[in-house]
Coordinates of C-alpha atoms and ligand atoms in Angstrom, one line a residue:
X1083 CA 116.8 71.8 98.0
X1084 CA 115.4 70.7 94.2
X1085 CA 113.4 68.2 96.3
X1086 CA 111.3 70.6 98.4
X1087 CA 110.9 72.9 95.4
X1088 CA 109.7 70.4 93.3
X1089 CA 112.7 71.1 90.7
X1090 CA 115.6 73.4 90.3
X1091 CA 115.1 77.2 91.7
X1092 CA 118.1 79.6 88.9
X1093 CA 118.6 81.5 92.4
X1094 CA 119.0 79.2 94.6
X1095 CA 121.3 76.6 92.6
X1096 CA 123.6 79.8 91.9
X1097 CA 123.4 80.6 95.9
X1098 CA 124.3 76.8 96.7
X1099 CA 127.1 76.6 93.8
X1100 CA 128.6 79.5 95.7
X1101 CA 129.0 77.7 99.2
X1102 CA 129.4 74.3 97.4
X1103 CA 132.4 75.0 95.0
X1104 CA 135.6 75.7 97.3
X1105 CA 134.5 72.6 99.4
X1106 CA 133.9 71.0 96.8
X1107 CA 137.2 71.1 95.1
X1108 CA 139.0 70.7 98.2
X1109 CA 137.7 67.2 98.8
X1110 CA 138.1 66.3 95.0
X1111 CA 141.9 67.2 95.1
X1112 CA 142.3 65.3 98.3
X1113 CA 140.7 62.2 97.2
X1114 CA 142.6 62.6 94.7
X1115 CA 145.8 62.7 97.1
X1116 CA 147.0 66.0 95.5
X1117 CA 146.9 69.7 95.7
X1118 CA 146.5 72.3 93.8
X1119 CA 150.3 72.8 92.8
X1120 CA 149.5 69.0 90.8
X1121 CA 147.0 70.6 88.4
X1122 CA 148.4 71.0 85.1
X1123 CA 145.3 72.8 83.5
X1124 CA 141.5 73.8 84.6
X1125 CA 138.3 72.9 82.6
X1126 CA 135.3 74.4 82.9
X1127 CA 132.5 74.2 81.7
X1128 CA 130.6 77.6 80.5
X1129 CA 127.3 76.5 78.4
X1130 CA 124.9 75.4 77.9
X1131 CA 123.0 76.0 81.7
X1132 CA 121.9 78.1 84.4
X1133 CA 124.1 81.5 83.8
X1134 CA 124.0 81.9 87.5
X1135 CA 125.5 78.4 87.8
X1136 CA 127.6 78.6 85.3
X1137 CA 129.2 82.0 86.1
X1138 CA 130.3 80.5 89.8
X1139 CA 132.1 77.6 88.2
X1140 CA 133.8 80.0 85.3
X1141 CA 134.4 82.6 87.7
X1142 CA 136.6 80.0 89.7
X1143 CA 138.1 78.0 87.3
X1144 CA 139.4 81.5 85.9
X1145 CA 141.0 82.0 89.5
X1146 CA 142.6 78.9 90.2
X1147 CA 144.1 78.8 86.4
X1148 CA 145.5 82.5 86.8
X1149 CA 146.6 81.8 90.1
X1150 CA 148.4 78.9 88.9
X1151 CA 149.5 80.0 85.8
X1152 CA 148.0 77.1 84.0
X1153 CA 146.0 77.1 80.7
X1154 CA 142.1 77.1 81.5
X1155 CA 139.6 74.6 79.3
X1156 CA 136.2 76.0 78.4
X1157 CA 133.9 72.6 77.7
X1158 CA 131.0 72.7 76.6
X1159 CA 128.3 70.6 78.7
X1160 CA 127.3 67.9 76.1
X1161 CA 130.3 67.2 74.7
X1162 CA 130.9 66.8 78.3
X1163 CA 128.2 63.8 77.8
X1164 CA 129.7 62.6 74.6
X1165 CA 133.7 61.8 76.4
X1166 CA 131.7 60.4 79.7
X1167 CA 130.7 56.8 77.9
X1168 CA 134.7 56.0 77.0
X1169 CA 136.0 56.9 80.7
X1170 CA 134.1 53.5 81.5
X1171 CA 134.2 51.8 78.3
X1172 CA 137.8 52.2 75.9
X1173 CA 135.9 50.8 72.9
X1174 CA 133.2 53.5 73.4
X1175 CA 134.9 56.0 70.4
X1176 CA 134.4 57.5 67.2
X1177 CA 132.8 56.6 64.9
X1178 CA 129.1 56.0 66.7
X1179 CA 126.0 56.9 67.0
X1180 CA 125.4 59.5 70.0
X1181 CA 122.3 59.7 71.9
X1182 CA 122.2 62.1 74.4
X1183 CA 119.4 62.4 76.9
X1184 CA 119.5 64.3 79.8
X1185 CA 117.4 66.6 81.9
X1186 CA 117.8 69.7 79.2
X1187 CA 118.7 68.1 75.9
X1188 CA 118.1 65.2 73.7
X1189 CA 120.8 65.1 70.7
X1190 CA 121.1 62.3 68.6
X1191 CA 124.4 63.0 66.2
X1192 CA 126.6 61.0 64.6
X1193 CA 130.0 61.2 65.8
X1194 CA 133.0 60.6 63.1
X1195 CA 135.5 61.7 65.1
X1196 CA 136.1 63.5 68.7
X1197 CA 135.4 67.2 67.8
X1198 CA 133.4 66.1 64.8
X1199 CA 129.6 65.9 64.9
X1200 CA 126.9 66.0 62.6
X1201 CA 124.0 67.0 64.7
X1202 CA 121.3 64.7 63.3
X1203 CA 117.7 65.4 65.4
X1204 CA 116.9 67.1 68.6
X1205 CA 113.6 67.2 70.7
X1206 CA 111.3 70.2 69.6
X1207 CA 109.9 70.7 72.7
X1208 CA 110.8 68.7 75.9
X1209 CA 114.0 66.8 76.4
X1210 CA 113.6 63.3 77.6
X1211 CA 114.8 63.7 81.4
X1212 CA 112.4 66.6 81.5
X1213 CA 109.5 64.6 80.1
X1214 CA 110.3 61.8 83.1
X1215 CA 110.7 64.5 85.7
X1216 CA 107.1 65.8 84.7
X1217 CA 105.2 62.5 84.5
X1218 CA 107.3 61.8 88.0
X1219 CA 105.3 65.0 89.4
X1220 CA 102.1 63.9 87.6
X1221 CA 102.6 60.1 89.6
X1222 CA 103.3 62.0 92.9
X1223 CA 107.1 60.8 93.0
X1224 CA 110.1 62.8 94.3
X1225 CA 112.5 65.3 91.8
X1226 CA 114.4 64.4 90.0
X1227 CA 112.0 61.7 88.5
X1228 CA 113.8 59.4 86.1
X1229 CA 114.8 56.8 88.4
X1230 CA 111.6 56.8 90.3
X1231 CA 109.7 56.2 87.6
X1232 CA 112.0 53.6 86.3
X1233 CA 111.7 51.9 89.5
X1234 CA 107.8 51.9 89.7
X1235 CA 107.6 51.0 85.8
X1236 CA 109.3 47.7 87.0
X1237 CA 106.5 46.8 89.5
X1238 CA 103.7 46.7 85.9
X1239 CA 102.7 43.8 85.2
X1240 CA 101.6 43.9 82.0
X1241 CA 99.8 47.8 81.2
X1242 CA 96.4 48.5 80.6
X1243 CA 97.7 51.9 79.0
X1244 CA 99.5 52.3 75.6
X1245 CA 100.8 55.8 74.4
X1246 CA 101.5 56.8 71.2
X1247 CA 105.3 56.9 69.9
X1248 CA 105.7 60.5 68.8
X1249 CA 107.0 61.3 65.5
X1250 CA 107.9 57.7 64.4
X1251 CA 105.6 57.5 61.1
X1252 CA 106.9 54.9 59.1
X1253 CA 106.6 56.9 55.7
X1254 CA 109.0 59.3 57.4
X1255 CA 111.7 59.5 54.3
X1256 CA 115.0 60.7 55.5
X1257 CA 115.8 64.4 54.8
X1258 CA 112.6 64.9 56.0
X1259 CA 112.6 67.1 58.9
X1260 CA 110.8 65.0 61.8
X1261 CA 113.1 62.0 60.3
X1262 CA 115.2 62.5 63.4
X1263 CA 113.6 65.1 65.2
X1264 CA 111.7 63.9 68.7
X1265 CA 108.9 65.4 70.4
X1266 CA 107.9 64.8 73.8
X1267 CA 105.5 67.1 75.5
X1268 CA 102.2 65.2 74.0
X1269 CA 103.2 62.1 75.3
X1270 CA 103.3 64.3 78.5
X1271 CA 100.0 65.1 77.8
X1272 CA 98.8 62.4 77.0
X1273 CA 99.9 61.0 80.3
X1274 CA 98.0 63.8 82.0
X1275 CA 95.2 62.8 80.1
X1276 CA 95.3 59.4 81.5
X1277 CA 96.1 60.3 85.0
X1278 CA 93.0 62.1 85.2
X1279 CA 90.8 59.8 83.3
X1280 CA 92.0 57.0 85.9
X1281 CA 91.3 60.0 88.9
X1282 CA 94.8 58.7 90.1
X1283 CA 95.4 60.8 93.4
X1284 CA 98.9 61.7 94.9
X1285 CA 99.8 58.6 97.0
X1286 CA 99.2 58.9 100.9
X1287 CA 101.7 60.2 103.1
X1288 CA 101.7 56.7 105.1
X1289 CA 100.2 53.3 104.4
X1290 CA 99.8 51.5 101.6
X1291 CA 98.9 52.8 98.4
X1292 CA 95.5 51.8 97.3
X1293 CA 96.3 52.5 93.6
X1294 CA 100.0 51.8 93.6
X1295 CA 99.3 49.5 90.2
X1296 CA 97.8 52.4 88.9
X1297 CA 100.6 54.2 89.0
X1298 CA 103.1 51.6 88.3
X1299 CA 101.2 50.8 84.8
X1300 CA 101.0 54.6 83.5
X1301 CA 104.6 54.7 84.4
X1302 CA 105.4 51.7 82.2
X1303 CA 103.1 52.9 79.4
X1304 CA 105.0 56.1 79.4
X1305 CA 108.4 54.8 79.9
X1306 CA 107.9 52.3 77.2
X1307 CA 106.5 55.3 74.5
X1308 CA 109.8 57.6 74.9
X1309 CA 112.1 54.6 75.4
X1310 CA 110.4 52.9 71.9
X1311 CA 110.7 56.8 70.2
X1312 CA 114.7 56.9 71.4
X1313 CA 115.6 53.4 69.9
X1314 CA 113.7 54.0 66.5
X1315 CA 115.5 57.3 66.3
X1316 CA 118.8 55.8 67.0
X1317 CA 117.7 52.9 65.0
X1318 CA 117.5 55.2 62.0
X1319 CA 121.0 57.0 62.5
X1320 CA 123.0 54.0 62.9
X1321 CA 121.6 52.4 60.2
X1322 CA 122.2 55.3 57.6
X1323 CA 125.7 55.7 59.0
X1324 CA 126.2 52.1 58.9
X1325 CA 127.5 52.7 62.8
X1326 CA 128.8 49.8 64.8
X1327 CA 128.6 51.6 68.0
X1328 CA 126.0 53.6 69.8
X1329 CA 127.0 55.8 72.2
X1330 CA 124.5 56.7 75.4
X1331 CA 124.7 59.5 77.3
X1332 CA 123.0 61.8 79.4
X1333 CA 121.0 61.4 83.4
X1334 CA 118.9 59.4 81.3
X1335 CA 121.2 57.1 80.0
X1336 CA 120.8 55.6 83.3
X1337 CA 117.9 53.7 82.2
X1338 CA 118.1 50.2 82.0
X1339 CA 114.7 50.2 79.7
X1340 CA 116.6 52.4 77.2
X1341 CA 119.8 50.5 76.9
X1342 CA 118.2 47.4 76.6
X1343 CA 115.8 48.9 73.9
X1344 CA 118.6 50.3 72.0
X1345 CA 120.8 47.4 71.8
X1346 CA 117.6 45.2 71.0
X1347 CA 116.6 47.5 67.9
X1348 CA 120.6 48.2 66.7
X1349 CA 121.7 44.4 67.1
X1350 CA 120.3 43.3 63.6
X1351 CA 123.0 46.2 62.4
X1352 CA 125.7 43.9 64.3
X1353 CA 125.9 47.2 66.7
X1354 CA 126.9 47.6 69.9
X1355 CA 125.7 49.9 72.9
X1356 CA 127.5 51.9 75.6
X1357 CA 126.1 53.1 78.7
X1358 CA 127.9 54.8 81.1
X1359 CA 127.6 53.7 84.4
X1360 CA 125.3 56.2 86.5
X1361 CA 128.0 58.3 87.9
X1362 CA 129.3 59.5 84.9
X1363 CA 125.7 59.3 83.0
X1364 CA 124.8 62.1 85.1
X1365 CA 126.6 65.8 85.8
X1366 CA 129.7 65.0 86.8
X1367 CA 132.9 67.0 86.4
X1368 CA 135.0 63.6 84.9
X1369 CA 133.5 64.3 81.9
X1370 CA 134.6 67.6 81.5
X1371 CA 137.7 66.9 82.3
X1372 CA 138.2 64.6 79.9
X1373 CA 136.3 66.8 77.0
X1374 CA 138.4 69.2 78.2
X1375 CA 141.5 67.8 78.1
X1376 CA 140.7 66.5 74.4
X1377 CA 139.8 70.6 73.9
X1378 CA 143.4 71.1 75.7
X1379 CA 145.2 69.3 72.9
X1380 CA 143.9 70.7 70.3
X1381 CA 145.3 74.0 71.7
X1382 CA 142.0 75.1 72.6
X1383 CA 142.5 77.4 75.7
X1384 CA 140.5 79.9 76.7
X1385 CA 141.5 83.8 77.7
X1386 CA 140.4 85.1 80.9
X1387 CA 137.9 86.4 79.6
X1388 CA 135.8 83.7 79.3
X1389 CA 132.0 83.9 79.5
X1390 CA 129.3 81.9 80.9
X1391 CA 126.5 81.6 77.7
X1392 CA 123.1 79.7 79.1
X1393 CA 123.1 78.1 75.5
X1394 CA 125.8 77.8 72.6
X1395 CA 125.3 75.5 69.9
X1396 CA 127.7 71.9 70.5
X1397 CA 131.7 73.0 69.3
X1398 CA 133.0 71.0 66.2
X1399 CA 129.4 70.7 64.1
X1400 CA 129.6 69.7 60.6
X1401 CA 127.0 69.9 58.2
X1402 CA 124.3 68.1 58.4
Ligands
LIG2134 O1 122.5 64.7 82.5 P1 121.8 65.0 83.8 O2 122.4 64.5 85.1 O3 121.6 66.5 84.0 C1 121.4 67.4 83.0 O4 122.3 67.8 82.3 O5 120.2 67.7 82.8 O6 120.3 64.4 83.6 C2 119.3 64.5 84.6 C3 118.1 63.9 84.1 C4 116.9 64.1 85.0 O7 115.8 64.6 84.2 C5 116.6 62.7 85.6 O8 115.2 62.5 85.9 C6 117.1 61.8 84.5 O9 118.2 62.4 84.0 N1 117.3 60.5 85.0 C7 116.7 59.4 84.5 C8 117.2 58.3 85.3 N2 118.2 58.7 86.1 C9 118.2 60.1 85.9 N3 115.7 59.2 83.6 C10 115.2 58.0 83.4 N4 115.6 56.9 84.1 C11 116.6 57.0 85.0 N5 117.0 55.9 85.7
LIG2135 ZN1 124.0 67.0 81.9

């Protein structure tokens, strides 16, 4: 459904959460080779999002934890992100360096301990999965992007194109405010600019495609600008907090280019990187299980009357 509108209709997602969910959670439960009666609590999450979205998941996490007398979780999405790295890696905990970078957020904060974050820099105007899913469009590749473009950024040999990293002056002093920040919509542009100047057309329904090299060389340009802007960011915040670990997460975590960029940049620092493995790099409801469960400890349950919010800054921020 994203696919044929080009990207994700409020509306419609809420409509297909709707016929999605009780499915949904009846194959999870039996995969899992239990039932209802085996759940011990219910995590939800309920921001940052779609409302509409969000309200369907809330409405029926509420249901099943009053039905079952069970405590119910609220989790919020990114920290979501933040718990998804250790379910594949164990050594993947506190203290690191977090980047996340998905398709509505890119947070970089430096994580001392779980429920602990110093929110470092965030993008001022795109996030990073939003910036591929737009320069996917502007190549003529499918919704969601990233991985397209990843995959045609592979076929470059070479790239006639070179972008400018955004906000990565080296006279950038920390404690200044674009120290951390990131900024992503003129490298969108600039990307625009160079689709135009090379009068790339969308590729051809069938056949070959005459300027498939084109394409694939704009799409390394780009991928190699944001992927260069990440690891100098990350760069900075592990080296400040003398962090061993760096912690991906996010859709965009998926990338290849970015993990290898990151750990290339933060090796000097005797640092390691963790990627999740794509399943758990993007949504997935392991993740907020496992926040939530985390959240469930601390005694963190939610009343029933829990709310859907379509943004609420990240729980357990310290000052920056
Ligand atoms: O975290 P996520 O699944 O959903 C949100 O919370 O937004 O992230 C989705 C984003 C999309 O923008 C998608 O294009 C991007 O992750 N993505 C990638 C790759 N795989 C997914 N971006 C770059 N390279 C990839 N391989
Ligand atoms: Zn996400």
């Amino acid at each position: 459904m994203h696919r044929i509108f080009g990207g994700v209709v409020p509306e419609i997602a809420s409509r297909a959460h709707l016929t999605a969910i009780v499915p949904v959670v009846e194959r999870a439960l039996a995969e899992a080779s239990t039932t209802l009666r085996g759940i011990d609590a219910v995590a939800v999450t309920n921001t940052p999002g779609l409302v509409g979205a969000l309200l369907v998941g809330v409405s029926f996490g509420k249901s099943v934890a009053f039905a079952r007398g069970v405590p119910l979780v609220g989790v919020h999405h990114m920290e979501g992100h933040l718990f998804a790295t250790a379910l594949d890696h164990a050594e993947a905990v506190p203290p690191f360096t977090a980047l996340l970078v998905s398709g509505g957020h890119t947070l970089l904060l430096d994580v001392e301990a779980w429920g602990r974050y110093r929110m470092l820099g965030s993008t001022r105007d795109d996030a990073a999965g939003e910036a591929f899913d737009k320069v996917a469009k502007l190549l003529g590749l499918p919704y969601p992007g990233g991985r397209h473009v990843e995959a045609l950024a592979k076929e470059a040999v070479g790239s006639e194109f070179r972008f400018s990293r955004p906000m990565t002056r080296r006279d950038q002093r920390l404690g200044d405010a674009d120290f951390f920040d990131m900024s992503f919509s003129g490298l969108k542009t600039a990307v625009l600019h160079a689709v135009r100047d090379a009068r790339l057309l969308n590729p051809p329904e069938h056949g070959a495609d005459p300027q498939r090299a084109l394409r694939a060389s704009i799409a390394a340009a780009f991928q190699d600008a944001l992927v260069d802007t990440l690891a100098e960011k990350t760069y900075r915040a592990a080296q400040i907090f003398g962090r061993t670990r760096v912690v991906l997460g996010g859709g965009v975590a998926c990338n290849r280019t970015l993990a290898a960029r990151v750990s290339e940049r933060v090796t000097p620092l005797g640092a390691l990187v963790y990627a999740p493995s794509p399943r758990l790099a993007t949504d997935n409801a392991a993740m907020i299980a496992r926040a939530g469960l985390f959240r469930l400890e601390r005694g963190d349950i939610a009343a029933l009357d829990l709310n859907a919010y379509a943004s609420l800054p990240l729980p357990g921020l310290v000052a920056a």
